[in-house]
Amino acid sequence: MRSLIRTIVIAAVALVAVGARAEAKLRVVASIEVLADLSRQVGGDRVDVTSLSRGTQDPHFVDAKPSLVLALNRADALVYVGLDLEIGWLPPLVQQARNARIQRGQPGNIDASSSIRPEDVPNVPSDQMRAMGDIHPLGNPHYWIPPKNARAIARLLAERFTALDPGGAATYKAELARFEGRLAAKEKEWEAAAAPLKGTRIVTYHKSWSYVAHWLGMEEIGYIEPKPGIPPTANHTAQLVELMKKNGVRLVIVESFYPSTMAKFVAENGKARLVAAPANVGATPAIKTYFDLVDAVIAALKGG
Ligand SMILES: [Zn+2]
């Protein structure tokens, strides 16, 4: 009888411990789904991750729903792309959330762009760039697809999660090593698969494929938007089509949330193939992880 009671007591204590552990998960809120996935990959079972936006949405413009404020209010960490990608919607949400843990300067405020080397950083002041209509005056924020940047983001996440949750240090170290191992293998596979794309001349809707172009050796000839964030005009489009024909542009790349009629028009008249490429986890239901995303990007570029 005594040993039975002892067993029950031990079992009860174990259950309470499991319960406490479940409650103690690090609550991570990510601005976009690809950062949510990288957070899950690095955080393993120590983290509880939510994304503020869906992969089908344009990450420049997300509806500021009250539920997002609630998620931010409870967060231990906020992971975001930075370089002003989310400037149109995230700062007011963070302000309304009144959560000191995720304010700038706190370890729970994780600006993923601090881990990478930004491209297209203009050499004129950012307010001047903004006045000229460019929505990315701090540099190009569409950097998360190339493996070297995903690796840098994952390392930053592991470092910050460890600072916020020192008890999980061993888990974060092991999960990061697992992620990096898989990434190194996939990187070789992706680069081999994409080798035929080297030298391919491309036009993209938004300037959101530059990092991918540089990674895979493709050459950007122009953009359907005259400036990042500025809608196309008839005059600009006509000039672009001429430029495409002169330069033998083969691909026109566009994310699903941009108007496809304009992209279709440019591709048809410029004699190029239209590529509806995913740029985020969740862009299609099959893209559940960062690895799925890059697989899908390369398949789309190759016409698979
Ligand atoms: Zn952009």
PDB file of C-alpha atoms and ligand atoms in Angstrom, residues 60 85 135-136 141-142 206-208 228 258, ligand 1:
ATOM      1  CA  HIS A  60       4.378  44.819 -46.608  1.00  0.00           C
ATOM      2  CA  LEU A  85       9.582  45.561 -44.380  1.00  0.00           C
ATOM      3  CA  ILE A 135       9.430  51.812 -49.622  1.00  0.00           C
ATOM      4  CA  HIS A 136      12.797  50.204 -48.783  1.00  0.00           C
ATOM      5  CA  PRO A 141      14.430  43.364 -46.858  1.00  0.00           C
ATOM      6  CA  HIS A 142      13.639  40.342 -49.090  1.00  0.00           C
ATOM      7  CA  HIS A 206       8.854  43.842 -56.960  1.00  0.00           C
ATOM      8  CA  LYS A 207      12.570  44.025 -56.155  1.00  0.00           C
ATOM      9  CA  SER A 208      12.146  40.947 -53.994  1.00  0.00           C
ATOM     10  CA  PRO A 228       9.750  49.351 -54.887  1.00  0.00           C
ATOM     11  CA  TYR A 258       0.740  41.013 -56.931  1.00  0.00           C
TER      12      TYR A 258
HETATM   13 ZN    ZN B   1       9.530  44.924 -50.547  1.00  0.00          ZN
END
